Short mmCIF file of C-alpha atoms in Angstrom, two decimals:
data_model
loop_
_atom_site.label_atom_id
_atom_site.label_comp_id
_atom_site.label_asym_id
_atom_site.label_seq_id
_atom_site.Cartn_x
_atom_site.Cartn_y
_atom_site.Cartn_z
CA UNK I 1 143.87 6.07 -11.15
CA UNK I 2 141.34 7.78 -13.95
CA UNK I 3 139.30 4.41 -14.48
CA UNK I 4 138.74 3.71 -10.56
CA UNK I 5 137.99 7.69 -9.89
CA UNK I 6 134.67 7.13 -12.87
CA UNK I 7 133.93 3.35 -10.74
CA UNK I 8 133.59 5.12 -7.41
CA UNK I 9 131.95 8.33 -8.89
CA UNK I 10 129.00 6.44 -10.06
CA UNK I 11 128.98 4.14 -6.67
CA UNK I 12 128.78 7.24 -4.81
CA UNK I 13 125.77 8.59 -7.23
CA UNK I 14 124.23 5.31 -6.64
CA UNK I 15 124.26 6.13 -3.18
CA UNK I 16 124.68 9.83 -2.37
CA UNK I 17 120.95 10.94 -1.18
CA UNK I 18 119.92 14.26 -3.29
CA UNK I 19 120.56 16.07 -0.12
CA UNK I 20 124.17 15.87 -0.24
CA UNK I 21 124.52 16.33 -3.50
CA UNK I 22 126.96 19.29 -2.81
CA UNK I 23 129.26 16.81 -0.87
CA UNK I 24 129.76 13.67 -3.92
CA UNK I 25 133.35 15.63 -5.14
CA UNK I 26 134.42 14.97 -0.79
CA UNK I 27 132.71 11.39 -0.55
CA UNK I 28 134.75 10.50 -4.17
CA UNK I 29 137.96 11.57 -2.42
CA UNK I 30 137.08 9.96 0.80
CA UNK I 31 136.45 6.91 -0.99
CA UNK I 32 139.44 7.10 -3.29
CA UNK I 33 142.16 7.66 -0.32
CA UNK I 34 140.14 4.27 1.28
CA UNK I 35 141.17 2.50 -1.80
CA UNK I 36 144.60 3.82 -2.24
CA UNK I 37 145.27 2.73 1.59
CA UNK I 38 144.45 -0.62 0.95
CA UNK I 39 146.07 -0.99 -2.37
CA UNK I 40 149.39 0.58 -0.70
CA UNK I 41 148.76 -2.01 2.30
CA UNK I 42 147.80 -5.11 -0.34
CA UNK I 43 149.98 -4.53 -3.16
CA UNK I 44 148.96 -7.82 -4.77
CA UNK I 45 145.29 -6.82 -4.60
CA UNK I 46 145.25 -4.72 -8.26
CA UNK I 47 141.54 -5.82 -9.09
CA UNK I 48 138.69 -4.10 -6.96
CA UNK I 49 134.89 -5.59 -7.61
CA UNK I 50 132.13 -3.25 -7.91
CA UNK I 51 130.49 -4.36 -5.12
CA UNK I 52 133.87 -3.55 -2.99
CA UNK I 53 134.14 0.18 -4.35
CA UNK I 54 130.19 0.18 -3.70
CA UNK I 55 131.00 -0.71 -0.17
CA UNK I 56 133.82 1.90 0.06
CA UNK I 57 131.35 4.54 -1.15
CA UNK I 58 128.91 3.68 1.18
CA UNK I 59 131.13 3.76 4.34
CA UNK I 60 132.38 7.33 2.90
CA UNK I 61 128.65 8.37 2.96
CA UNK I 62 128.11 6.63 6.27
CA UNK I 63 130.63 8.69 8.32
CA UNK I 64 130.23 11.69 5.91
CA UNK I 65 126.27 11.87 7.26
CA UNK I 66 127.30 11.06 10.84
CA UNK I 67 130.06 14.08 10.89
CA UNK I 68 126.92 16.07 9.59
CA UNK I 69 124.61 15.63 12.30
CA UNK I 70 127.68 15.55 14.77
CA UNK I 71 128.49 19.07 13.47
CA UNK I 72 125.51 20.52 12.84
CA UNK I 73 126.03 22.28 9.73
CA UNK I 74 123.94 25.12 8.55
CA UNK I 75 124.48 26.33 4.89
CA UNK I 76 125.58 30.15 5.30
CA UNK I 77 122.63 31.68 3.01
CA UNK I 78 120.36 29.99 5.85
CA UNK I 79 122.60 31.85 8.62
CA UNK I 80 122.36 34.95 6.81
CA UNK I 81 118.73 35.02 6.49
CA UNK I 82 118.11 34.53 9.91
CA UNK I 83 116.92 37.27 11.51
CA UNK I 84 119.59 39.06 14.14
CA UNK I 85 117.17 39.13 17.11
CA UNK I 86 115.49 35.92 18.13
CA UNK I 87 111.91 36.63 17.69
CA UNK I 88 109.18 35.46 19.40
CA UNK I 89 105.94 34.53 16.86
CA UNK I 90 103.27 36.16 17.92
CA UNK I 91 103.88 37.72 21.06
CA UNK I 92 105.46 40.93 21.47
CA UNK I 93 105.76 41.17 24.90
CA UNK I 94 107.87 37.22 24.15
CA UNK I 95 109.82 38.70 21.21
CA UNK I 96 110.84 42.20 23.55
CA UNK I 97 111.96 39.59 26.34
CA UNK I 98 113.59 37.46 23.97
CA UNK I 99 115.75 40.38 22.61
CA UNK I 100 116.67 41.68 25.75
CA UNK I 101 118.51 38.69 27.52
CA UNK I 102 120.32 38.14 23.63
CA UNK I 103 121.79 41.58 24.57
CA UNK I 104 122.21 40.83 28.16
CA UNK I 105 124.24 37.60 27.17
CA UNK I 106 125.82 39.54 24.41
CA UNK I 107 127.21 42.02 27.18
CA UNK I 108 128.13 39.49 29.70
CA UNK I 109 129.92 37.55 26.74
CA UNK I 110 131.76 40.83 25.93
CA UNK I 111 133.22 41.36 29.79
CA UNK I 112 134.86 37.73 29.68
CA UNK I 113 138.79 37.09 28.65
CA UNK I 114 139.51 36.58 25.20
CA UNK I 115 139.58 32.97 25.82
CA UNK I 116 136.72 32.39 28.08
CA UNK I 117 134.61 34.07 25.61
CA UNK I 118 135.37 31.81 23.01
CA UNK I 119 134.91 28.21 24.73
CA UNK I 120 131.56 29.50 26.17
CA UNK I 121 130.40 30.52 22.23
CA UNK I 122 131.64 27.42 21.05
CA UNK I 123 129.54 25.55 23.89
CA UNK I 124 126.68 27.74 23.85
CA UNK I 125 126.54 27.20 19.94
CA UNK I 126 126.04 23.56 20.70
CA UNK I 127 129.64 22.22 20.95
CA UNK I 128 130.98 19.49 23.36
CA UNK I 129 133.79 20.32 25.76
CA UNK I 130 136.25 18.31 23.28
CA UNK I 131 135.05 19.50 19.93
CA UNK I 132 135.68 23.05 21.34
CA UNK I 133 139.00 22.00 22.84
CA UNK I 134 139.84 20.52 19.32
CA UNK I 135 138.86 23.63 16.98
CA UNK I 136 140.78 25.92 19.08
CA UNK I 137 143.73 23.42 20.12
CA UNK I 138 143.80 23.58 23.54
CA UNK I 139 143.93 20.64 25.56
CA UNK I 140 141.04 18.73 27.71
CA UNK I 141 141.41 20.22 30.71
CA UNK I 142 142.20 23.99 30.04
CA UNK I 143 139.01 23.63 27.43
CA UNK I 144 137.01 22.51 30.40
CA UNK I 145 137.83 25.27 33.02
CA UNK I 146 136.98 28.01 30.30
CA UNK I 147 133.69 26.22 29.73
CA UNK I 148 132.94 26.06 33.33
CA UNK I 149 134.35 29.04 34.53
CA UNK I 150 133.01 31.45 31.54
CA UNK I 151 129.70 29.74 32.17
CA UNK I 152 129.84 30.55 35.70
CA UNK I 153 130.78 34.34 35.32
CA UNK I 154 128.26 34.44 32.84
CA UNK I 155 125.33 33.22 35.01
CA UNK I 156 127.24 35.80 37.73
CA UNK I 157 126.99 38.70 34.81
CA UNK I 158 123.20 37.79 33.94
CA UNK I 159 121.93 37.65 37.41
CA UNK I 160 123.40 40.93 38.26
CA UNK I 161 121.55 42.29 35.18
CA UNK I 162 118.18 40.71 36.97
CA UNK I 163 118.07 37.10 34.87
CA UNK I 164 117.73 34.70 36.56
CA UNK I 165 117.26 30.81 35.59
#
């Protein structure tokens, strides 16, 4: 197992771009699981070629890249360095307006029932309805209902505060 892990670590190091260096251990682990699953399915396959291990590492990398793009992950350090309020560069009027809109959205979100607030917040953060349902452990129809009714309530609340699309 240790020899296999070393070989997979080398294969991952060859295919992994520098921006994913912090995920190399995860990629090695994913590749190890795939190889072990293959060995479980085909016990007579004892020797794995370097080209096969490279392919496993490559497909693990491609899957991880797709997941990162789909999840739109942002490092926590980057989030902490962002300003609390949205800022429009150069125009104080736009900056004030953006700040008012953000405050109104937060106020309206607070007025929603907790499940709706969670569903709408996930949706506004860029998650799809199925992703939000999966994250919260809800079935698809419930999540869809919560998101769309929550968005409707959010629109009504914002229009009462004078914000129209």
